[in-house]
mmCIF file of C-alpha atoms and ligand atoms in Angstrom:
data_model
loop_
_atom_site.group_PDB
_atom_site.id
_atom_site.type_symbol
_atom_site.label_atom_id
_atom_site.label_comp_id
_atom_site.label_asym_id
_atom_site.label_seq_id
_atom_site.Cartn_x
_atom_site.Cartn_y
_atom_site.Cartn_z
ATOM 1 C CA MET A 1 -74.413 32.040 -70.813
ATOM 2 C CA ILE A 2 -71.566 30.596 -68.691
ATOM 3 C CA THR A 3 -71.845 29.362 -65.092
ATOM 4 C CA VAL A 4 -70.595 31.165 -62.007
ATOM 5 C CA ASP A 5 -68.003 28.410 -61.529
ATOM 6 C CA GLU A 6 -66.750 28.734 -65.110
ATOM 7 C CA HIS A 7 -66.311 32.488 -64.781
ATOM 8 C CA ARG A 8 -64.600 32.159 -61.429
ATOM 9 C CA ALA A 9 -62.272 29.431 -62.736
ATOM 10 C CA ARG A 10 -61.245 31.677 -65.656
ATOM 11 C CA ILE A 11 -60.390 34.465 -63.222
ATOM 12 C CA LEU A 12 -58.472 32.296 -60.777
ATOM 13 C CA GLU A 13 -56.454 30.675 -63.565
ATOM 14 C CA ALA A 14 -55.099 34.119 -64.416
ATOM 15 C CA THR A 15 -54.347 34.965 -60.792
ATOM 16 C CA SER A 16 -51.369 34.058 -58.607
ATOM 17 C CA ALA A 17 -49.603 35.504 -55.571
ATOM 18 C CA LEU A 18 -47.742 38.793 -56.079
ATOM 19 C CA PRO A 19 -44.018 39.097 -55.249
ATOM 20 C CA ALA A 20 -42.889 39.460 -51.655
ATOM 21 C CA GLU A 21 -40.983 42.350 -50.120
ATOM 22 C CA ARG A 22 -39.160 42.856 -46.829
ATOM 23 C CA LEU A 23 -41.105 45.248 -44.615
ATOM 24 C CA PRO A 24 -41.005 46.640 -41.086
ATOM 25 C CA LEU A 25 -43.419 44.734 -38.830
ATOM 26 C CA ALA A 26 -45.742 47.737 -38.544
ATOM 27 C CA ALA A 27 -46.244 47.753 -42.326
ATOM 28 C CA ALA A 28 -46.972 44.024 -42.560
ATOM 29 C CA LEU A 29 -50.322 43.863 -40.758
ATOM 30 C CA GLY A 30 -52.804 41.861 -42.833
ATOM 31 C CA LEU A 31 -50.207 40.619 -45.328
ATOM 32 C CA VAL A 32 -49.231 36.973 -45.816
ATOM 33 C CA LEU A 33 -45.824 35.848 -44.540
ATOM 34 C CA ASP A 34 -43.575 34.506 -47.323
ATOM 35 C CA GLU A 35 -40.816 32.876 -45.232
ATOM 36 C CA ASN A 36 -40.530 30.632 -42.207
ATOM 37 C CA VAL A 37 -39.569 32.862 -39.289
ATOM 38 C CA THR A 38 -37.389 31.131 -36.704
ATOM 39 C CA SER A 39 -36.412 32.386 -33.304
ATOM 40 C CA ARG A 40 -32.936 33.895 -32.895
ATOM 41 C CA TRP A 41 -32.891 32.680 -29.286
ATOM 42 C CA PRO A 42 -34.725 30.535 -26.782
ATOM 43 C CA VAL A 43 -37.952 32.102 -25.526
ATOM 44 C CA PRO A 44 -37.784 33.098 -22.703
ATOM 45 C CA LEU A 45 -34.164 34.157 -23.163
ATOM 46 C CA PHE A 46 -33.141 33.410 -19.564
ATOM 47 C CA ASP A 47 -34.612 31.957 -16.376
ATOM 48 C CA ASN A 48 -36.686 34.768 -14.921
ATOM 49 C CA SER A 49 -39.106 35.450 -12.135
ATOM 50 C CA ALA A 50 -42.856 35.088 -12.704
ATOM 51 C CA MET A 51 -43.622 37.076 -9.532
ATOM 52 C CA ASP A 52 -42.464 40.053 -7.517
ATOM 53 C CA GLY A 53 -40.825 38.440 -4.482
ATOM 54 C CA TYR A 54 -37.559 37.003 -3.240
ATOM 55 C CA ALA A 55 -35.099 34.703 -4.986
ATOM 56 C CA VAL A 56 -34.099 32.098 -2.400
ATOM 57 C CA ARG A 57 -32.058 28.970 -1.885
ATOM 58 C CA ARG A 58 -34.828 26.457 -1.256
ATOM 59 C CA ALA A 59 -32.874 24.569 1.356
ATOM 60 C CA ASP A 60 -32.932 27.699 3.557
ATOM 61 C CA ALA A 61 -36.458 28.890 2.777
ATOM 62 C CA THR A 62 -38.453 26.723 5.146
ATOM 63 C CA ALA A 63 -41.702 28.036 6.666
ATOM 64 C CA GLY A 64 -40.768 30.483 9.448
ATOM 65 C CA ALA A 65 -37.166 30.951 8.227
ATOM 66 C CA VAL A 66 -35.707 34.453 8.501
ATOM 67 C CA LEU A 67 -33.620 35.376 5.400
ATOM 68 C CA ARG A 68 -31.192 38.313 5.008
ATOM 69 C CA ILE A 69 -31.840 40.376 1.877
ATOM 70 C CA VAL A 70 -28.437 41.064 0.304
ATOM 71 C CA ALA A 71 -29.389 42.203 -3.221
ATOM 72 C CA ASP A 72 -32.137 43.768 -5.279
ATOM 73 C CA VAL A 73 -32.706 42.527 -8.850
ATOM 74 C CA ALA A 74 -34.979 44.588 -11.111
ATOM 75 C CA ALA A 75 -36.188 43.655 -14.626
ATOM 76 C CA GLY A 76 -33.378 44.569 -16.997
ATOM 77 C CA SER A 77 -30.672 44.109 -14.339
ATOM 78 C CA SER A 78 -27.529 42.390 -15.577
ATOM 79 C CA GLU A 79 -26.326 41.531 -12.061
ATOM 80 C CA ASP A 80 -25.983 38.006 -10.760
ATOM 81 C CA PRO A 81 -25.603 38.499 -7.001
ATOM 82 C CA SER A 82 -24.235 35.543 -5.072
ATOM 83 C CA LEU A 83 -26.401 34.262 -2.229
ATOM 84 C CA GLY A 84 -24.858 32.569 0.783
ATOM 85 C CA ALA A 85 -26.598 30.428 3.410
ATOM 86 C CA GLY A 86 -29.610 32.251 4.894
ATOM 87 C CA GLU A 87 -29.480 34.941 2.187
ATOM 88 C CA ALA A 88 -31.999 35.987 -0.449
ATOM 89 C CA ALA A 89 -32.394 38.706 -3.124
ATOM 90 C CA ARG A 90 -35.441 40.834 -3.708
ATOM 91 C CA ILE A 91 -36.524 40.250 -7.328
ATOM 92 C CA MET A 92 -39.122 41.748 -9.675
ATOM 93 C CA THR A 93 -41.210 40.022 -12.343
ATOM 94 C CA GLY A 94 -39.177 39.347 -15.494
ATOM 95 C CA ALA A 95 -35.797 39.833 -13.758
ATOM 96 C CA PRO A 96 -33.095 37.162 -14.233
ATOM 97 C CA ILE A 97 -32.908 34.563 -11.461
ATOM 98 C CA PRO A 98 -29.583 34.728 -9.564
ATOM 99 C CA SER A 99 -27.518 31.616 -10.309
ATOM 100 C CA ASP A 100 -27.468 30.693 -6.606
ATOM 101 C CA ALA A 101 -31.292 30.740 -6.264
ATOM 102 C CA ASP A 102 -33.596 27.878 -7.090
ATOM 103 C CA ALA A 103 -37.057 29.201 -6.189
ATOM 104 C CA ILE A 104 -39.055 32.403 -5.774
ATOM 105 C CA VAL A 105 -40.996 33.261 -2.622
ATOM 106 C CA PRO A 106 -43.686 35.760 -3.714
ATOM 107 C CA LEU A 107 -44.114 38.937 -1.646
ATOM 108 C CA GLU A 108 -47.458 37.553 -0.456
ATOM 109 C CA GLN A 109 -45.732 34.562 1.141
ATOM 110 C CA THR A 110 -43.589 36.710 3.464
ATOM 111 C CA ASP A 111 -44.299 38.557 6.703
ATOM 112 C CA LEU A 112 -43.991 41.932 4.898
ATOM 113 C CA GLY A 113 -46.700 41.226 2.328
ATOM 114 C CA THR A 114 -47.152 43.242 -0.864
ATOM 115 C CA ALA A 115 -46.709 46.800 0.434
ATOM 116 C CA ILE A 116 -44.337 48.545 -1.995
ATOM 117 C CA GLN A 117 -40.993 49.472 -0.450
ATOM 118 C CA GLU A 118 -38.498 51.600 -2.299
ATOM 119 C CA THR A 119 -35.471 49.936 -0.805
ATOM 120 C CA PRO A 120 -35.396 46.233 -0.032
ATOM 121 C CA PRO A 121 -35.960 45.237 3.602
ATOM 122 C CA ASP A 122 -33.003 43.963 5.682
ATOM 123 C CA GLN A 123 -34.737 40.673 6.270
ATOM 124 C CA ILE A 124 -37.959 38.765 5.670
ATOM 125 C CA THR A 125 -39.695 35.849 7.290
ATOM 126 C CA VAL A 126 -40.869 33.122 4.908
ATOM 127 C CA LEU A 127 -44.507 32.161 5.586
ATOM 128 C CA THR A 128 -44.808 29.234 3.181
ATOM 129 C CA ALA A 129 -41.870 27.186 1.864
ATOM 130 C CA PRO A 130 -41.636 27.302 -1.969
ATOM 131 C CA THR A 131 -41.846 24.158 -4.108
ATOM 132 C CA PRO A 132 -38.830 23.355 -6.358
ATOM 133 C CA ALA A 133 -38.332 26.033 -9.038
ATOM 134 C CA ALA A 134 -41.462 27.816 -7.803
ATOM 135 C CA HIS A 135 -42.393 30.863 -9.941
ATOM 136 C CA ILE A 136 -39.350 30.506 -12.178
ATOM 137 C CA ARG A 137 -40.023 30.777 -15.930
ATOM 138 C CA PRO A 138 -37.261 28.614 -17.407
ATOM 139 C CA ARG A 139 -35.145 29.664 -20.390
ATOM 140 C CA GLY A 140 -36.572 28.136 -23.588
ATOM 141 C CA GLU A 141 -39.853 27.065 -21.928
ATOM 142 C CA ASP A 142 -41.884 28.588 -24.792
ATOM 143 C CA SER A 143 -39.574 27.511 -27.627
ATOM 144 C CA PRO A 144 -35.896 26.640 -28.161
ATOM 145 C CA ALA A 145 -33.488 28.743 -30.232
ATOM 146 C CA GLY A 146 -34.002 28.187 -33.953
ATOM 147 C CA ALA A 147 -37.570 26.935 -33.512
ATOM 148 C CA LEU A 148 -40.226 27.931 -36.020
ATOM 149 C CA ALA A 149 -42.047 30.988 -34.680
ATOM 150 C CA VAL A 150 -44.438 31.685 -37.580
ATOM 151 C CA ALA A 151 -44.753 29.563 -40.738
ATOM 152 C CA ALA A 152 -44.698 30.825 -44.329
ATOM 153 C CA GLY A 153 -48.233 31.329 -45.612
ATOM 154 C CA THR A 154 -49.583 32.647 -42.316
ATOM 155 C CA PRO A 155 -51.649 35.854 -42.486
ATOM 156 C CA LEU A 156 -50.010 38.417 -40.214
ATOM 157 C CA GLY A 157 -52.275 39.660 -37.451
ATOM 158 C CA ALA A 158 -51.348 41.309 -34.173
ATOM 159 C CA TRP A 159 -50.427 38.020 -32.481
ATOM 160 C CA GLN A 160 -48.234 36.764 -35.320
ATOM 161 C CA LEU A 161 -46.384 40.094 -35.554
ATOM 162 C CA SER A 162 -45.693 40.143 -31.817
ATOM 163 C CA SER A 163 -44.455 36.559 -31.990
ATOM 164 C CA ILE A 164 -42.017 37.559 -34.752
ATOM 165 C CA ALA A 165 -40.769 40.470 -32.648
ATOM 166 C CA SER A 166 -40.239 38.123 -29.693
ATOM 167 C CA ALA A 167 -38.259 35.860 -31.987
ATOM 168 C CA GLY A 168 -35.851 38.727 -32.643
ATOM 169 C CA HIS A 169 -36.898 40.289 -35.958
ATOM 170 C CA ASP A 170 -38.150 43.771 -36.806
ATOM 171 C CA HIS A 171 -38.704 43.094 -40.534
ATOM 172 C CA VAL A 172 -40.495 40.284 -42.371
ATOM 173 C CA LEU A 173 -40.751 39.033 -45.933
ATOM 174 C CA ALA A 174 -44.429 39.391 -46.859
ATOM 175 C CA ILE A 175 -46.405 39.190 -50.084
ATOM 176 C CA ARG A 176 -47.273 42.707 -51.061
ATOM 177 C CA ALA A 177 -50.865 43.889 -51.075
ATOM 178 C CA PRO A 178 -52.532 44.084 -54.498
ATOM 179 C CA ARG A 179 -52.698 47.692 -55.763
ATOM 180 C CA VAL A 180 -56.218 48.348 -56.958
ATOM 181 C CA ALA A 181 -57.615 51.101 -59.173
ATOM 182 C CA VAL A 182 -61.348 51.775 -59.190
ATOM 183 C CA ILE A 183 -63.105 53.355 -62.159
ATOM 184 C CA SER A 184 -66.803 54.228 -62.034
ATOM 185 C CA THR A 185 -68.409 54.942 -65.381
ATOM 186 C CA GLY A 186 -71.606 56.819 -66.091
ATOM 187 C CA SER A 187 -72.524 60.313 -67.295
ATOM 188 C CA GLU A 188 -75.305 60.366 -64.658
ATOM 189 C CA LEU A 189 -72.940 60.114 -61.694
ATOM 190 C CA ILE A 190 -72.259 63.032 -59.357
ATOM 191 C CA SER A 191 -70.486 63.379 -56.034
ATOM 192 C CA PRO A 192 -72.612 62.111 -53.117
ATOM 193 C CA ALA A 193 -72.617 65.611 -51.604
ATOM 194 C CA GLY A 194 -73.771 67.261 -54.851
ATOM 195 C CA THR A 195 -77.262 68.384 -55.827
ATOM 196 C CA PRO A 196 -78.620 65.953 -58.411
ATOM 197 C CA LYS A 197 -80.174 67.539 -61.486
ATOM 198 C CA ARG A 198 -82.804 65.574 -63.378
ATOM 199 C CA GLY A 199 -81.320 62.205 -64.369
ATOM 200 C CA GLN A 200 -78.304 62.424 -62.067
ATOM 201 C CA ILE A 201 -77.560 60.082 -59.130
ATOM 202 C CA PRO A 202 -74.901 59.936 -56.426
ATOM 203 C CA GLU A 203 -71.868 57.827 -57.296
ATOM 204 C CA SER A 204 -71.633 55.017 -54.732
ATOM 205 C CA ASN A 205 -69.967 52.053 -56.447
ATOM 206 C CA SER A 206 -66.442 53.367 -55.970
ATOM 207 C CA VAL A 207 -67.112 53.689 -52.249
ATOM 208 C CA LEU A 208 -68.389 50.122 -52.095
ATOM 209 C CA ILE A 209 -65.579 48.664 -54.201
ATOM 210 C CA SER A 210 -62.776 50.590 -52.497
ATOM 211 C CA ALA A 211 -63.992 49.663 -49.034
ATOM 212 C CA ALA A 212 -64.593 46.027 -49.922
ATOM 213 C CA ALA A 213 -61.195 45.760 -51.623
ATOM 214 C CA ARG A 214 -59.424 47.314 -48.648
ATOM 215 C CA SER A 215 -61.225 44.904 -46.330
ATOM 216 C CA ALA A 216 -59.984 42.090 -48.567
ATOM 217 C CA GLY A 217 -56.393 43.283 -48.072
ATOM 218 C CA ALA A 218 -55.887 45.487 -51.147
ATOM 219 C CA GLU A 219 -54.323 48.927 -51.323
ATOM 220 C CA ILE A 220 -56.417 51.463 -53.257
ATOM 221 C CA VAL A 221 -54.179 53.538 -55.537
ATOM 222 C CA THR A 222 -56.690 55.347 -57.779
ATOM 223 C CA VAL A 223 -60.392 56.160 -57.646
ATOM 224 C CA VAL A 224 -61.925 57.986 -60.603
ATOM 225 C CA THR A 225 -65.327 58.550 -62.164
ATOM 226 C CA VAL A 226 -65.507 58.965 -65.933
ATOM 227 C CA ALA A 227 -68.417 59.883 -68.181
ATOM 228 C CA ASP A 228 -69.731 57.514 -70.848
ATOM 229 C CA ASP A 229 -67.069 58.711 -73.243
ATOM 230 C CA PRO A 230 -64.624 56.230 -74.795
ATOM 231 C CA ALA A 231 -61.801 58.782 -75.039
ATOM 232 C CA ALA A 232 -62.141 59.697 -71.361
ATOM 233 C CA LEU A 233 -62.119 56.028 -70.360
ATOM 234 C CA ARG A 234 -59.046 55.307 -72.515
ATOM 235 C CA ARG A 235 -57.202 58.213 -70.897
ATOM 236 C CA ALA A 236 -58.136 57.024 -67.397
ATOM 237 C CA LEU A 237 -56.963 53.484 -68.197
ATOM 238 C CA ASP A 238 -53.678 54.635 -69.733
ATOM 239 C CA GLU A 239 -52.767 56.579 -66.602
ATOM 240 C CA LEU A 240 -53.171 53.626 -64.240
ATOM 241 C CA GLU A 241 -50.372 51.939 -62.375
ATOM 242 C CA ALA A 242 -52.006 49.061 -60.559
ATOM 243 C CA ASP A 243 -52.208 45.281 -60.341
ATOM 244 C CA VAL A 244 -55.975 45.290 -60.721
ATOM 245 C CA VAL A 245 -58.534 47.676 -62.162
ATOM 246 C CA ILE A 246 -62.155 47.284 -61.113
ATOM 247 C CA LEU A 247 -64.648 49.074 -63.339
ATOM 248 C CA SER A 248 -68.366 49.353 -62.795
ATOM 249 C CA GLY A 249 -71.161 50.256 -65.169
ATOM 250 C CA GLY A 250 -71.221 50.225 -68.933
ATOM 251 C CA ALA A 251 -70.631 46.488 -69.149
ATOM 252 C CA SER A 252 -73.998 45.515 -70.567
ATOM 253 C CA VAL A 253 -75.528 45.808 -74.012
ATOM 254 C CA GLY A 254 -76.842 49.395 -73.790
ATOM 255 C CA ALA A 255 -76.146 52.016 -76.432
ATOM 256 C CA PHE A 256 -73.649 53.862 -74.187
ATOM 257 C CA ASP A 257 -71.928 50.878 -72.618
ATOM 258 C CA VAL A 258 -68.499 52.418 -72.813
ATOM 259 C CA VAL A 259 -66.609 49.818 -70.783
ATOM 260 C CA LYS A 260 -67.651 47.037 -73.078
ATOM 261 C CA ALA A 261 -66.873 49.167 -76.115
ATOM 262 C CA VAL A 262 -63.347 50.126 -75.009
ATOM 263 C CA LEU A 263 -62.166 47.113 -72.998
ATOM 264 C CA GLY A 264 -64.013 44.518 -75.045
ATOM 265 C CA GLY A 265 -62.704 46.111 -78.237
ATOM 266 C CA GLU A 266 -59.048 47.041 -78.586
ATOM 267 C CA ARG A 267 -58.085 45.864 -75.050
ATOM 268 C CA GLY A 268 -59.264 42.303 -75.557
ATOM 269 C CA VAL A 269 -61.296 41.781 -72.393
ATOM 270 C CA ARG A 270 -63.835 38.965 -72.649
ATOM 271 C CA PHE A 271 -67.441 39.789 -71.750
ATOM 272 C CA ASP A 272 -69.857 37.034 -70.757
ATOM 273 C CA ALA A 273 -73.383 36.578 -69.556
ATOM 274 C CA VAL A 274 -72.913 34.714 -66.266
ATOM 275 C CA ALA A 275 -75.799 32.617 -64.942
ATOM 276 C CA MET A 276 -76.215 34.629 -61.781
ATOM 277 C CA GLN A 277 -78.706 37.140 -60.401
ATOM 278 C CA PRO A 278 -77.885 39.901 -59.911
ATOM 279 C CA GLY A 279 -74.638 40.341 -61.841
ATOM 280 C CA LYS A 280 -75.232 38.739 -65.222
ATOM 281 C CA PRO A 281 -73.009 40.947 -67.418
ATOM 282 C CA GLN A 282 -69.362 40.376 -66.460
ATOM 283 C CA GLY A 283 -66.085 41.185 -68.146
ATOM 284 C CA PHE A 284 -62.680 39.874 -67.141
ATOM 285 C CA GLY A 285 -59.307 39.899 -68.820
ATOM 286 C CA VAL A 286 -55.590 40.535 -68.453
ATOM 287 C CA LEU A 287 -54.516 43.790 -70.132
ATOM 288 C CA ASP A 288 -51.247 44.126 -72.065
ATOM 289 C CA SER A 289 -49.658 45.719 -69.001
ATOM 290 C CA GLY A 290 -50.452 42.553 -67.001
ATOM 291 C CA MET A 291 -53.128 44.375 -65.041
ATOM 292 C CA LEU A 292 -56.215 42.294 -64.251
ATOM 293 C CA ALA A 293 -59.394 44.054 -65.370
ATOM 294 C CA PHE A 294 -62.769 43.325 -63.782
ATOM 295 C CA CYS A 295 -65.717 44.910 -65.565
ATOM 296 C CA LEU A 296 -68.693 44.728 -63.238
ATOM 297 C CA PRO A 297 -72.264 45.750 -63.962
ATOM 298 C CA GLY A 298 -73.409 49.157 -62.692
ATOM 299 C CA ASN A 299 -76.216 48.409 -60.288
ATOM 300 C CA PRO A 300 -74.896 48.669 -56.741
ATOM 301 C CA VAL A 301 -76.308 45.349 -55.552
ATOM 302 C CA SER A 302 -74.874 43.664 -58.666
ATOM 303 C CA VAL A 303 -71.523 45.230 -57.833
ATOM 304 C CA ALA A 304 -71.669 43.892 -54.277
ATOM 305 C CA ALA A 305 -72.580 40.390 -55.465
ATOM 306 C CA SER A 306 -69.987 40.406 -58.273
ATOM 307 C CA PHE A 307 -67.283 41.610 -55.906
ATOM 308 C CA GLU A 308 -67.927 38.782 -53.455
ATOM 309 C CA MET A 309 -68.256 36.059 -56.085
ATOM 310 C CA PHE A 310 -65.395 37.041 -58.408
ATOM 311 C CA VAL A 311 -63.187 39.931 -57.259
ATOM 312 C CA ARG A 312 -62.603 39.137 -53.614
ATOM 313 C CA PRO A 313 -61.319 35.571 -54.227
ATOM 314 C CA ALA A 314 -58.898 36.956 -56.828
ATOM 315 C CA LEU A 315 -57.637 39.725 -54.507
ATOM 316 C CA ARG A 316 -57.109 37.181 -51.750
ATOM 317 C CA ARG A 317 -55.124 34.935 -54.078
ATOM 318 C CA LEU A 318 -52.986 37.854 -55.295
ATOM 319 C CA ALA A 319 -52.282 38.695 -51.666
ATOM 320 C CA GLY A 320 -51.039 35.124 -51.108
ATOM 321 C CA HIS A 321 -53.896 33.795 -49.018
ATOM 322 C CA THR A 322 -54.679 30.098 -49.338
ATOM 323 C CA THR A 323 -58.162 30.602 -47.885
ATOM 324 C CA ILE A 324 -59.753 32.780 -50.537
ATOM 325 C CA GLU A 325 -63.419 32.013 -49.955
ATOM 326 C CA ARG A 326 -65.769 33.459 -47.374
ATOM 327 C CA ALA A 327 -67.106 31.118 -44.711
ATOM 328 C CA GLN A 328 -70.452 29.570 -45.642
ATOM 329 C CA VAL A 329 -73.057 28.349 -43.171
ATOM 330 C CA ILE A 330 -76.481 26.740 -43.488
ATOM 331 C CA ARG A 331 -79.470 28.643 -42.083
ATOM 332 C CA THR A 332 -83.219 28.033 -42.241
ATOM 333 C CA ALA A 333 -85.310 30.281 -44.500
ATOM 334 C CA ALA A 334 -87.509 32.473 -42.259
ATOM 335 C CA VAL A 335 -89.803 33.215 -45.225
ATOM 336 C CA GLY A 336 -90.226 31.876 -48.746
ATOM 337 C CA TRP A 337 -89.037 33.700 -51.877
ATOM 338 C CA ARG A 338 -88.810 33.239 -55.629
ATOM 339 C CA CYS A 339 -85.536 32.560 -57.455
ATOM 340 C CA PRO A 340 -84.605 33.171 -61.095
ATOM 341 C CA PRO A 341 -84.767 29.941 -63.096
ATOM 342 C CA GLY A 342 -81.412 28.809 -64.474
ATOM 343 C CA ARG A 343 -79.331 31.383 -62.556
ATOM 344 C CA VAL A 344 -77.578 31.288 -59.190
ATOM 345 C CA GLN A 345 -79.285 33.771 -56.906
ATOM 346 C CA VAL A 346 -76.953 35.910 -54.794
ATOM 347 C CA LEU A 347 -79.367 37.610 -52.443
ATOM 348 C CA PRO A 348 -78.461 40.196 -49.797
ATOM 349 C CA ALA A 349 -79.688 38.606 -46.600
ATOM 350 C CA VAL A 350 -80.099 39.113 -42.885
ATOM 351 C CA ILE A 351 -79.070 36.347 -40.510
ATOM 352 C CA ASP A 352 -81.185 36.195 -37.381
ATOM 353 C CA GLY A 353 -80.010 33.404 -35.064
ATOM 354 C CA GLU A 354 -80.599 30.149 -36.911
ATOM 355 C CA THR A 355 -82.692 31.729 -39.667
ATOM 356 C CA VAL A 356 -82.038 33.816 -42.766
ATOM 357 C CA ARG A 357 -84.316 36.166 -44.702
ATOM 358 C CA PRO A 358 -83.909 38.501 -47.706
ATOM 359 C CA ALA A 359 -82.636 41.952 -46.741
ATOM 360 C CA THR A 360 -85.433 43.513 -48.774
ATOM 361 C CA ASN A 361 -89.063 42.453 -48.912
ATOM 362 C CA ARG A 362 -89.422 44.104 -52.302
ATOM 363 C CA GLY A 363 -87.866 41.332 -54.354
ATOM 364 C CA SER A 364 -84.231 40.968 -55.293
ATOM 365 C CA GLY A 365 -83.898 44.127 -57.412
ATOM 366 C CA SER A 366 -80.286 44.952 -58.103
ATOM 367 C CA HIS A 367 -81.005 48.681 -57.699
ATOM 368 C CA LEU A 368 -82.245 48.355 -54.101
ATOM 369 C CA VAL A 369 -79.031 49.772 -52.693
ATOM 370 C CA THR A 370 -80.402 50.776 -49.299
ATOM 371 C CA SER A 371 -81.115 47.138 -48.503
ATOM 372 C CA LEU A 372 -77.388 46.450 -48.542
ATOM 373 C CA ALA A 373 -76.968 48.415 -45.344
ATOM 374 C CA ILE A 374 -78.889 45.897 -43.229
ATOM 375 C CA ALA A 375 -77.484 42.833 -44.997
ATOM 376 C CA SER A 376 -74.709 40.867 -43.308
ATOM 377 C CA ALA A 377 -74.642 37.972 -45.744
ATOM 378 C CA PHE A 378 -75.508 36.689 -49.184
ATOM 379 C CA ALA A 379 -77.928 33.780 -49.512
ATOM 380 C CA ILE A 380 -76.572 31.648 -52.379
ATOM 381 C CA ILE A 381 -79.345 29.692 -54.077
ATOM 382 C CA PRO A 382 -78.349 27.146 -56.773
ATOM 383 C CA ALA A 383 -79.453 27.758 -60.364
ATOM 384 C CA GLU A 384 -81.894 24.838 -60.431
ATOM 385 C CA VAL A 385 -83.937 26.062 -57.434
ATOM 386 C CA GLU A 386 -86.978 28.122 -58.496
ATOM 387 C CA ARG A 387 -88.401 28.827 -55.074
ATOM 388 C CA VAL A 388 -87.130 28.766 -51.510
ATOM 389 C CA GLU A 389 -89.857 27.675 -49.099
ATOM 390 C CA GLU A 390 -90.059 28.810 -45.496
ATOM 391 C CA GLY A 391 -88.107 26.253 -43.442
ATOM 392 C CA ASP A 392 -85.774 25.225 -46.281
ATOM 393 C CA PRO A 393 -82.043 24.965 -45.521
ATOM 394 C CA VAL A 394 -80.179 27.797 -47.282
ATOM 395 C CA THR A 395 -76.450 28.226 -47.941
ATOM 396 C CA VAL A 396 -75.328 31.598 -46.620
ATOM 397 C CA MET A 397 -72.054 33.393 -47.349
ATOM 398 C CA VAL A 398 -71.192 35.352 -44.214
ATOM 399 C CA LEU A 399 -69.683 38.801 -44.795
ATOM 400 C CA SER A 400 -67.703 39.685 -41.728
HETATM 401 P P1 AMP B 501 -75.041 50.545 -66.318
HETATM 402 O O1 AMP B 501 -74.578 49.143 -66.201
HETATM 403 O O2 AMP B 501 -73.957 51.512 -66.603
HETATM 404 O O3 AMP B 501 -76.184 50.682 -67.260
HETATM 405 O O4 AMP B 501 -75.601 50.933 -64.884
HETATM 406 C C1 AMP B 501 -76.707 50.245 -64.343
HETATM 407 C C2 AMP B 501 -77.346 51.068 -63.254
HETATM 408 O O5 AMP B 501 -76.402 51.269 -62.193
HETATM 409 C C3 AMP B 501 -77.784 52.440 -63.680
HETATM 410 O O6 AMP B 501 -78.994 52.732 -63.029
HETATM 411 C C4 AMP B 501 -76.673 53.324 -63.170
HETATM 412 O O7 AMP B 501 -77.093 54.646 -62.942
HETATM 413 C C5 AMP B 501 -76.264 52.644 -61.909
HETATM 414 N N1 AMP B 501 -74.863 52.939 -61.627
HETATM 415 C C6 AMP B 501 -73.844 52.724 -62.470
HETATM 416 N N2 AMP B 501 -72.673 53.109 -61.929
HETATM 417 C C7 AMP B 501 -72.984 53.556 -60.680
HETATM 418 C C8 AMP B 501 -72.180 54.094 -59.610
HETATM 419 N N3 AMP B 501 -70.875 54.220 -59.728
HETATM 420 N N4 AMP B 501 -72.830 54.447 -58.468
HETATM 421 C C9 AMP B 501 -74.163 54.309 -58.375
HETATM 422 N N5 AMP B 501 -74.949 53.800 -59.332
HETATM 423 C C10 AMP B 501 -74.370 53.437 -60.482
HETATM 424 MG MG1 MG B 502 -73.797 53.342 -67.202
#
C-alpha cells in the first residue's frame, strides 16, 4: 500500500503545463495567460467627460452665469471646438473634453435640468459653479501606456479578458486546455436511457468524469464505453488523440479487470493500492505516446473521490494553474462516524453552516451514487483517525 501523498506526488512529477497558443479573446475564457499583457495606450485614452453636461471654462462658469452653447460633442466625436469667453459646449459621457474647457457642469447643475433635447440649447444658466477639473476623467488615470494590464499566470475570467481588450489586444497567448479522453469499461454498462436486463446498470462514470474534467478546465475529445474485452480496449486506446485518458472500472484484482490487464501489461502503467477509502485501486502512468493515463476504480463514489484527489490537480497543472488544489475549510462534525483504520477517508459530505455531516447515513459505501447528488464537499479524515466524534473539527474539501 502507498499513501495518498505518494501517489499524488508520482502523478504531479509527470505533469507540467502544456504549450501555449495565441487565441482570440473569446476562445481564452478559463485558460491561463502565458505572457505579460501591457497596454498599448494610456487608459483612458484621452480626457473625457464623466457626465452628460456642458464643457466650460471654469473662470466663466460661476453660479448664475449665462453661457452660450456653441458646440455639441458626442461620444466618438473627433471635434475639438474652441470656446471663447462666456461660451460652452454640450458634451456627452465619454466624449473628449474640448482643449479650451477645464470642467464639466452636469445637466443637473443647469437651469434646463436633465430633460433630453435633440439639439443643444442656445444658452444655459449655471446653477452651481464646478470645482477644478470637475467630472473630467483624465487621460491615463487608470494606467499609463505600456503598463502591465494582466500578468502571465493569471487565469482568464471575464474581467481579465475585458481588461486585455481595453489594453488594445484581441488575441492572447494562453496555455491550451488539456484534451481529455474518457473510457468507461464494463460489460454490464448500458446507456442511461436503456432498459437494463438482469445484471446491467446505467453507465454514469463517463458523465461524472467528463463534467468534472470540463469544470476543471479540460476539453473532452472522446467518450467511449467498452466491454471487458482486452481487444476492444486496445482498439479504443489506439484510436485516441488526447493529452490525458481517464479510464474507470477494471482496475482492481477481479477476474475480468481488463484495464489492469491491458494497461498494466504491455502499456507499462503502474497499479497501486492507495491508502484511501474509497478509491484504493489506482493506476497511473505515461503511455508511449506521452498521454497520461489515469486508471480509476469503477464505483462511482470512488471515481468522484479519485478524480478530486488525483486527476483534478493534474489537469489544473497541465492547464498552467499554480493553484491546483481545492480550498479546504474546517467544520465541526454534526454527527459521529467510523473511519477505516490506516486509510485516508474521502467522504462525500454536506456542509450546513459551521457543521459538516456525511452525505449518506448508510455508511461510506462507494456504490452509494445517489448520495453524491446532495454532497457539496469531501470530508478528508487522516489515516490514523478511526472515529470522528460529534463536535470534532473536520477538514473539508469544498467542491464549488
Ligand atoms: P469494477 O472496478 O470494474 O469492478 O467496477 C466496480 C463497480 O463499479 C461495479 O459495480 C461496476 O458495475 C461499477 N461501475 C463500473 N464502471 C461504471 C460506470 N462507468 N458507471 C457506473 N457504474 C460503474
Ligand atoms: Mg468492471
